[in-house]
């Protein structure tokens, strides 16, 4: 599971990418016309550029404070340490270790996300002292009771969606592309999402999620973008507002470190028990 | 005052077109407000903000998830759920149900998240992920899983697997109550029809709290399509048969329509909304308005038969009737205003609507009614004194048998009074609707085949953050679930301890020996974290557990029960927690408990309201009759009909609820009318005509008997029409009111004169001086 997601992108001049995606679109039956870029092509191009700009960060570690607030305003808090390993041509691997509440301290959740199909998940419960593999199709389910679904937090992969460019408009990050994305996975909880991506750095400013009956379900807003390694943008704050049940989840990311030397061995179910 | 009113009457008769035009314009202005009236279709309207059961329930809903739902009850005609075709239908239905507006979750036996464990591998999956997989699924095994899952048992699957439910959780935003509910119901019905068409071997019924809410508006629609036309028919027929005048009938119907339209318009302007009970206001107003017109018409016709020309007859009738009609309108209004003491807002509204309507009817019958009568042609056929003969027979009978009547009526009254408290308190919202309403049919079907719709939701608070993980807390829950499941009323218990037992088993390779609670706090907390990690779309733990993890909610589904049974079970549950877990607080709430308590609360509050109305009305009568003594005597015919009515009710139905607890206040104002007419004529005979008691009784019968007979007939007929409502709350209210008004006439005809003759007996002969003295004050 994981959180990545702040990327963005821009399009345009990369001829080889154009040719590649053009072929892909041609195969999927969409007519491709070099002269006039269609909305679908433009959307895809933006998504592709966003992904491209976020390649190569290797691994990261950070701390996450999650605050859940219900409609009556009551709050509860969780503290999680997150480690993520970038995986080329597949979803990223992530390891989340719970520090708070005390009762669940040391619980570790390992996830290998995949753009299409189920993720691989393992859970270590310290009180049981065993690692359990969990096979589940619940990408659309909530992550630890929050308003974020697994699919909202797992790494952004171009092939998870089909795209449609809607328009360009002013936004808090300056000027944004507004793109509609349609999940490819039939078990997604959404019919579509509308995402605002800034036109300069390709960072996501806001995403609206539409549920299976195509009603607005949630809005995700990103704040406090910081750039790491002179290239990679990460938001400090993410706020997910559920418009239907009026609950809100805020995530606060701190202490980002990149290229800390994590390897596959750190994301291994056999070492999950020792995860610290 | 008198000069002013008579001046006004003069205008009505001499310038009828002007009066009609002016009043019509005022009515039109009022009626426009009717466009602002909306119908609120939500069971919560029955409860005021201060209602303790409502606030407890709302508090619980704020802590946990609010869940109104639609239940699709799927009944295969061969009563076999576990076969490919039916399961495929359920899968399709589940998928379609996600399309219901404002739905947040759909639960069915096909999308139930089943966890299996092989060694350290847990698989969490829909029981039937895709219908294409069905041929490879062992249906017997599937059936076993479903029937043995406590969450599903009798909630989504019938005990013999003959019926299943697909449950959609709906969260209405509540922004536009007028459109949201119909939007949901339209989609739900469309899905129902689609599935039924695609799978003709299935029956699909709809229940759940959303459908309950919808039933309120549906029964109102049904009623307005039938009751209102019937009511007009009754009015027309009564007028035509009893008064034999077409113009009079037409004029009366116009008055009735004006009264209803302007009342509903005015309350629209005032910002009221309509609810199940308050929509009966038009029917009641219509009935009461007719009574006013009958009095005016019958006097007018009487005067015309005696040779007065039409205009003079109208003026004479208005002169004679102004005071009694004002008085009876005022007492009726007071009676209905007493409903403001009701604990349930819809009944306050009903009382206020009718009170406004009655006073408007009074104004219209004094202005536009005479104007219409002067415009419309009117002939009087000489009528045989048939009715008068009948009345004199009644008076002869009463005079002859007065002692027998007095004794036997006293005996009957006392006897029936004994049965009044025997009526059982009952507010069962399922039975608020008669069996013609689909909600009632579906809910009865669900009750017969699976489970009730009623619940007891119990919040058990450990009073400690994270306290729900404590082994002691969980063991209390486990013991409670065992006890609760052993109660005969229980259909399903949804409780946290079951979830933890199941998880413990899953985490031990599905070894059944581990179907027990984890014995340390951390383990419970970590299991719950695991559980949270595996919940599907639309579900979260908040449904069961508060944010602070200090409290959990148990939802007990029971069969549909009466108020008394609901309250009894509530007490038993409460006692269990006091005895077994005094360290925790247990709060019990649910919609059916709200209804269970409201009848009783309403009766208490209405007793106060009715007493105040009684005092006010009696004072008014003392003033109007110019006699303290007769003011007191009037208490008897005013109160006795309700006593007899409720006594008889024990034999008719025996259940008293929200609707009936307002009947005393409501009928009080109406039955007083008979008393007023009867006593004022009697006193008039005694005072102005110096008649002895017997002669006064005879005079009273001959002068007012016929009009009382007709108005009672109209009132009884009107409330009997209301008694045909598919909304039982209104139907019972109508029936008992009709009964009470009918009894009031019997009391006024047979018991009151006997009483007068016995009370006045000794004074006969030597009271003439006093009577002569009193004459000075008599207005009529």
PDB file of C-alpha atoms in Angstrom, chain B residues 300-481:
ATOM      1  CA  UNK B 300     -83.391  29.087   7.037  1.00  0.00           C
ATOM      2  CA  UNK B 301     -85.521  26.379   5.468  1.00  0.00           C
ATOM      3  CA  UNK B 302     -87.651  26.253   8.602  1.00  0.00           C
ATOM      4  CA  UNK B 303     -88.226  29.997   8.404  1.00  0.00           C
ATOM      5  CA  UNK B 304     -89.020  29.831   4.705  1.00  0.00           C
ATOM      6  CA  UNK B 305     -91.549  27.098   5.355  1.00  0.00           C
ATOM      7  CA  UNK B 306     -93.037  29.420   7.931  1.00  0.00           C
ATOM      8  CA  UNK B 307     -93.531  31.982   5.199  1.00  0.00           C
ATOM      9  CA  UNK B 308     -90.517  34.259   5.340  1.00  0.00           C
ATOM     10  CA  UNK B 309     -88.994  35.245   2.010  1.00  0.00           C
ATOM     11  CA  UNK B 310     -85.514  33.918   1.237  1.00  0.00           C
ATOM     12  CA  UNK B 311     -83.522  36.975   2.238  1.00  0.00           C
ATOM     13  CA  UNK B 312     -85.401  37.436   5.470  1.00  0.00           C
ATOM     14  CA  UNK B 313     -85.073  33.765   6.224  1.00  0.00           C
ATOM     15  CA  UNK B 314     -81.309  33.941   5.707  1.00  0.00           C
ATOM     16  CA  UNK B 315     -81.014  36.970   7.970  1.00  0.00           C
ATOM     17  CA  UNK B 316     -83.141  35.353  10.627  1.00  0.00           C
ATOM     18  CA  UNK B 317     -81.105  32.181  10.462  1.00  0.00           C
ATOM     19  CA  UNK B 318     -77.844  34.093  10.826  1.00  0.00           C
ATOM     20  CA  UNK B 319     -79.243  36.032  13.756  1.00  0.00           C
ATOM     21  CA  UNK B 320     -80.334  32.895  15.563  1.00  0.00           C
ATOM     22  CA  UNK B 321     -77.254  30.856  14.738  1.00  0.00           C
ATOM     23  CA  UNK B 322     -74.490  33.408  15.091  1.00  0.00           C
ATOM     24  CA  UNK B 323     -73.919  32.840  18.780  1.00  0.00           C
ATOM     25  CA  UNK B 324     -74.278  29.043  18.929  1.00  0.00           C
ATOM     26  CA  UNK B 325     -72.120  28.540  15.845  1.00  0.00           C
ATOM     27  CA  UNK B 326     -69.504  30.898  17.173  1.00  0.00           C
ATOM     28  CA  UNK B 327     -69.589  29.074  20.467  1.00  0.00           C
ATOM     29  CA  UNK B 328     -69.406  25.612  18.979  1.00  0.00           C
ATOM     30  CA  UNK B 329     -66.620  26.693  16.603  1.00  0.00           C
ATOM     31  CA  UNK B 330     -64.681  28.143  19.517  1.00  0.00           C
ATOM     32  CA  UNK B 331     -65.094  25.050  21.675  1.00  0.00           C
ATOM     33  CA  UNK B 332     -64.157  22.810  18.760  1.00  0.00           C
ATOM     34  CA  UNK B 333     -61.085  24.940  18.134  1.00  0.00           C
ATOM     35  CA  UNK B 334     -60.138  24.749  21.812  1.00  0.00           C
ATOM     36  CA  UNK B 335     -60.534  20.979  21.727  1.00  0.00           C
ATOM     37  CA  UNK B 336     -58.239  20.704  18.727  1.00  0.00           C
ATOM     38  CA  UNK B 337     -55.797  23.237  20.133  1.00  0.00           C
ATOM     39  CA  UNK B 338     -55.399  20.940  23.150  1.00  0.00           C
ATOM     40  CA  UNK B 339     -53.479  18.706  20.754  1.00  0.00           C
ATOM     41  CA  UNK B 340     -50.624  21.184  21.126  1.00  0.00           C
ATOM     42  CA  UNK B 341     -49.839  19.332  24.309  1.00  0.00           C
ATOM     43  CA  UNK B 342     -49.129  16.228  22.296  1.00  0.00           C
ATOM     44  CA  UNK B 343     -45.616  14.872  22.417  1.00  0.00           C
ATOM     45  CA  UNK B 344     -45.734  14.212  18.719  1.00  0.00           C
ATOM     46  CA  UNK B 345     -45.434  17.237  16.378  1.00  0.00           C
ATOM     47  CA  UNK B 346     -47.701  15.901  13.595  1.00  0.00           C
ATOM     48  CA  UNK B 347     -50.616  15.865  16.027  1.00  0.00           C
ATOM     49  CA  UNK B 348     -49.872  19.394  17.195  1.00  0.00           C
ATOM     50  CA  UNK B 349     -49.967  20.409  13.552  1.00  0.00           C
ATOM     51  CA  UNK B 350     -53.197  18.530  12.962  1.00  0.00           C
ATOM     52  CA  UNK B 351     -54.798  20.294  15.941  1.00  0.00           C
ATOM     53  CA  UNK B 352     -53.637  23.693  14.746  1.00  0.00           C
ATOM     54  CA  UNK B 353     -54.684  23.090  11.149  1.00  0.00           C
ATOM     55  CA  UNK B 354     -58.171  22.038  12.187  1.00  0.00           C
ATOM     56  CA  UNK B 355     -58.503  24.879  14.703  1.00  0.00           C
ATOM     57  CA  UNK B 356     -57.647  27.366  11.961  1.00  0.00           C
ATOM     58  CA  UNK B 357     -59.972  25.589   9.546  1.00  0.00           C
ATOM     59  CA  UNK B 358     -62.873  25.605  11.984  1.00  0.00           C
ATOM     60  CA  UNK B 359     -62.589  29.314  12.602  1.00  0.00           C
ATOM     61  CA  UNK B 360     -62.285  30.011   8.883  1.00  0.00           C
ATOM     62  CA  UNK B 361     -65.336  27.825   8.258  1.00  0.00           C
ATOM     63  CA  UNK B 362     -67.181  29.913  10.822  1.00  0.00           C
ATOM     64  CA  UNK B 363     -66.228  33.138   9.022  1.00  0.00           C
ATOM     65  CA  UNK B 364     -67.141  31.751   5.611  1.00  0.00           C
ATOM     66  CA  UNK B 365     -70.439  30.340   6.791  1.00  0.00           C
ATOM     67  CA  UNK B 366     -71.354  33.766   8.140  1.00  0.00           C
ATOM     68  CA  UNK B 367     -70.320  35.725   5.038  1.00  0.00           C
ATOM     69  CA  UNK B 368     -69.880  33.937   1.754  1.00  0.00           C
ATOM     70  CA  UNK B 369     -72.410  31.226   2.597  1.00  0.00           C
ATOM     71  CA  UNK B 370     -75.392  33.613   3.005  1.00  0.00           C
ATOM     72  CA  UNK B 371     -74.179  35.512  -0.053  1.00  0.00           C
ATOM     73  CA  UNK B 372     -74.217  32.324  -2.097  1.00  0.00           C
ATOM     74  CA  UNK B 373     -77.612  31.355  -0.739  1.00  0.00           C
ATOM     75  CA  UNK B 374     -79.021  34.700  -1.833  1.00  0.00           C
ATOM     76  CA  UNK B 375     -77.567  34.280  -5.312  1.00  0.00           C
ATOM     77  CA  UNK B 376     -78.601  30.667  -5.856  1.00  0.00           C
ATOM     78  CA  UNK B 377     -82.250  29.844  -6.554  1.00  0.00           C
ATOM     79  CA  UNK B 378     -83.994  28.140  -3.694  1.00  0.00           C
ATOM     80  CA  UNK B 379     -87.434  26.593  -3.421  1.00  0.00           C
ATOM     81  CA  UNK B 380     -88.996  25.137  -0.348  1.00  0.00           C
ATOM     82  CA  UNK B 381     -91.274  22.193  -0.646  1.00  0.00           C
ATOM     83  CA  UNK B 382     -93.701  21.811   2.182  1.00  0.00           C
ATOM     84  CA  UNK B 383     -92.355  18.959   4.220  1.00  0.00           C
ATOM     85  CA  UNK B 384     -94.309  16.527   6.296  1.00  0.00           C
ATOM     86  CA  UNK B 385     -93.567  16.745   9.992  1.00  0.00           C
ATOM     87  CA  UNK B 386     -92.074  13.284   9.848  1.00  0.00           C
ATOM     88  CA  UNK B 387     -88.851  14.181  11.572  1.00  0.00           C
ATOM     89  CA  UNK B 388     -90.595  16.199  14.188  1.00  0.00           C
ATOM     90  CA  UNK B 389     -92.833  13.230  14.840  1.00  0.00           C
ATOM     91  CA  UNK B 390     -89.822  11.099  15.311  1.00  0.00           C
ATOM     92  CA  UNK B 391     -88.315  13.619  17.694  1.00  0.00           C
ATOM     93  CA  UNK B 392     -91.492  13.844  19.730  1.00  0.00           C
ATOM     94  CA  UNK B 393     -91.527  10.073  19.967  1.00  0.00           C
ATOM     95  CA  UNK B 394     -88.005  10.182  21.294  1.00  0.00           C
ATOM     96  CA  UNK B 395     -88.933  12.822  23.824  1.00  0.00           C
ATOM     97  CA  UNK B 396     -92.028  10.900  24.901  1.00  0.00           C
ATOM     98  CA  UNK B 397     -89.906   7.836  25.350  1.00  0.00           C
ATOM     99  CA  UNK B 398     -87.268   9.648  27.379  1.00  0.00           C
ATOM    100  CA  UNK B 399     -89.855  11.326  29.569  1.00  0.00           C
ATOM    101  CA  UNK B 400     -91.651   8.082  30.226  1.00  0.00           C
ATOM    102  CA  UNK B 401     -88.599   5.981  30.898  1.00  0.00           C
ATOM    103  CA  UNK B 402     -86.386   8.581  32.511  1.00  0.00           C
ATOM    104  CA  UNK B 403     -85.694   6.612  35.672  1.00  0.00           C
ATOM    105  CA  UNK B 404     -84.928   3.408  33.842  1.00  0.00           C
ATOM    106  CA  UNK B 405     -82.718   5.325  31.418  1.00  0.00           C
ATOM    107  CA  UNK B 406     -80.885   7.121  34.186  1.00  0.00           C
ATOM    108  CA  UNK B 407     -80.149   3.942  36.090  1.00  0.00           C
ATOM    109  CA  UNK B 408     -79.326   1.755  33.130  1.00  0.00           C
ATOM    110  CA  UNK B 409     -77.104   4.386  31.491  1.00  0.00           C
ATOM    111  CA  UNK B 410     -75.287   4.998  34.740  1.00  0.00           C
ATOM    112  CA  UNK B 411     -74.692   1.277  35.009  1.00  0.00           C
ATOM    113  CA  UNK B 412     -73.490   1.010  31.407  1.00  0.00           C
ATOM    114  CA  UNK B 413     -71.175   4.000  31.807  1.00  0.00           C
ATOM    115  CA  UNK B 414     -69.643   2.639  34.997  1.00  0.00           C
ATOM    116  CA  UNK B 415     -69.248  -0.793  33.493  1.00  0.00           C
ATOM    117  CA  UNK B 416     -67.546   0.451  30.350  1.00  0.00           C
ATOM    118  CA  UNK B 417     -65.361   2.788  32.389  1.00  0.00           C
ATOM    119  CA  UNK B 418     -63.825  -0.316  33.931  1.00  0.00           C
ATOM    120  CA  UNK B 419     -62.621  -1.436  30.522  1.00  0.00           C
ATOM    121  CA  UNK B 420     -60.973   1.858  29.621  1.00  0.00           C
ATOM    122  CA  UNK B 421     -57.678   1.019  31.334  1.00  0.00           C
ATOM    123  CA  UNK B 422     -57.785  -2.493  29.877  1.00  0.00           C
ATOM    124  CA  UNK B 423     -56.852  -1.127  26.452  1.00  0.00           C
ATOM    125  CA  UNK B 424     -53.327  -2.103  25.614  1.00  0.00           C
ATOM    126  CA  UNK B 425     -50.804   0.536  24.632  1.00  0.00           C
ATOM    127  CA  UNK B 426     -49.549  -0.235  21.199  1.00  0.00           C
ATOM    128  CA  UNK B 427     -47.606   1.647  18.585  1.00  0.00           C
ATOM    129  CA  UNK B 428     -46.324  -0.778  16.013  1.00  0.00           C
ATOM    130  CA  UNK B 429     -45.204   1.247  13.003  1.00  0.00           C
ATOM    131  CA  UNK B 430     -45.634  -1.763  10.754  1.00  0.00           C
ATOM    132  CA  UNK B 431     -49.307  -1.871  11.638  1.00  0.00           C
ATOM    133  CA  UNK B 432     -49.689   1.850  11.035  1.00  0.00           C
ATOM    134  CA  UNK B 433     -50.434   0.713   7.492  1.00  0.00           C
ATOM    135  CA  UNK B 434     -53.223  -1.572   6.465  1.00  0.00           C
ATOM    136  CA  UNK B 435     -52.586  -4.646   4.386  1.00  0.00           C
ATOM    137  CA  UNK B 436     -53.257  -2.857   1.094  1.00  0.00           C
ATOM    138  CA  UNK B 437     -49.984  -0.946   1.464  1.00  0.00           C
ATOM    139  CA  UNK B 438     -47.049  -2.828  -0.128  1.00  0.00           C
ATOM    140  CA  UNK B 439     -44.736  -1.965   2.764  1.00  0.00           C
ATOM    141  CA  UNK B 440     -47.044  -3.783   5.153  1.00  0.00           C
ATOM    142  CA  UNK B 441     -47.345  -6.811   2.874  1.00  0.00           C
ATOM    143  CA  UNK B 442     -43.583  -7.054   2.394  1.00  0.00           C
ATOM    144  CA  UNK B 443     -42.798  -6.572   6.040  1.00  0.00           C
ATOM    145  CA  UNK B 444     -45.351  -9.185   7.038  1.00  0.00           C
ATOM    146  CA  UNK B 445     -43.863 -11.550   4.475  1.00  0.00           C
ATOM    147  CA  UNK B 446     -40.395 -10.911   5.835  1.00  0.00           C
ATOM    148  CA  UNK B 447     -41.665 -11.507   9.360  1.00  0.00           C
ATOM    149  CA  UNK B 448     -43.307 -14.786   8.372  1.00  0.00           C
ATOM    150  CA  UNK B 449     -40.325 -16.095   6.448  1.00  0.00           C
ATOM    151  CA  UNK B 450     -37.239 -14.654   7.993  1.00  0.00           C
ATOM    152  CA  UNK B 451     -37.102 -11.990  10.653  1.00  0.00           C
ATOM    153  CA  UNK B 452     -38.809  -8.912  11.942  1.00  0.00           C
ATOM    154  CA  UNK B 453     -37.927  -5.372  11.026  1.00  0.00           C
ATOM    155  CA  UNK B 454     -37.555  -4.294  14.618  1.00  0.00           C
ATOM    156  CA  UNK B 455     -34.278  -3.815  16.406  1.00  0.00           C
ATOM    157  CA  UNK B 456     -32.834  -2.981  19.764  1.00  0.00           C
ATOM    158  CA  UNK B 457     -29.553  -1.205  19.350  1.00  0.00           C
ATOM    159  CA  UNK B 458     -27.391  -1.342  22.421  1.00  0.00           C
ATOM    160  CA  UNK B 459     -24.359   0.823  22.988  1.00  0.00           C
ATOM    161  CA  UNK B 460     -22.104  -0.748  25.582  1.00  0.00           C
ATOM    162  CA  UNK B 461     -19.580   1.759  26.823  1.00  0.00           C
ATOM    163  CA  UNK B 462     -16.482   0.636  28.692  1.00  0.00           C
ATOM    164  CA  UNK B 463     -15.831   4.239  29.755  1.00  0.00           C
ATOM    165  CA  UNK B 464     -12.185   3.832  28.821  1.00  0.00           C
ATOM    166  CA  UNK B 465     -10.391   4.713  25.613  1.00  0.00           C
ATOM    167  CA  UNK B 466      -9.566   1.469  23.797  1.00  0.00           C
ATOM    168  CA  UNK B 467     -11.649  -0.371  26.397  1.00  0.00           C
ATOM    169  CA  UNK B 468     -13.380  -2.579  23.857  1.00  0.00           C
ATOM    170  CA  UNK B 469     -10.183  -4.592  23.447  1.00  0.00           C
ATOM    171  CA  UNK B 470     -10.197  -5.609  27.071  1.00  0.00           C
ATOM    172  CA  UNK B 471     -10.855  -9.345  27.530  1.00  0.00           C
ATOM    173  CA  UNK B 472     -13.355  -8.609  30.274  1.00  0.00           C
ATOM    174  CA  UNK B 473     -15.360  -6.318  28.004  1.00  0.00           C
ATOM    175  CA  UNK B 474     -15.398  -8.865  25.222  1.00  0.00           C
ATOM    176  CA  UNK B 475     -16.423 -11.651  27.534  1.00  0.00           C
ATOM    177  CA  UNK B 476     -19.372  -9.564  28.708  1.00  0.00           C
ATOM    178  CA  UNK B 477     -20.374  -9.186  25.062  1.00  0.00           C
ATOM    179  CA  UNK B 478     -19.987 -12.892  24.432  1.00  0.00           C
ATOM    180  CA  UNK B 479     -22.106 -13.795  27.435  1.00  0.00           C
ATOM    181  CA  UNK B 480     -24.673 -11.240  26.426  1.00  0.00           C
ATOM    182  CA  UNK B 481     -24.852 -12.644  22.897  1.00  0.00           C
TER     183      UNK B 481
END
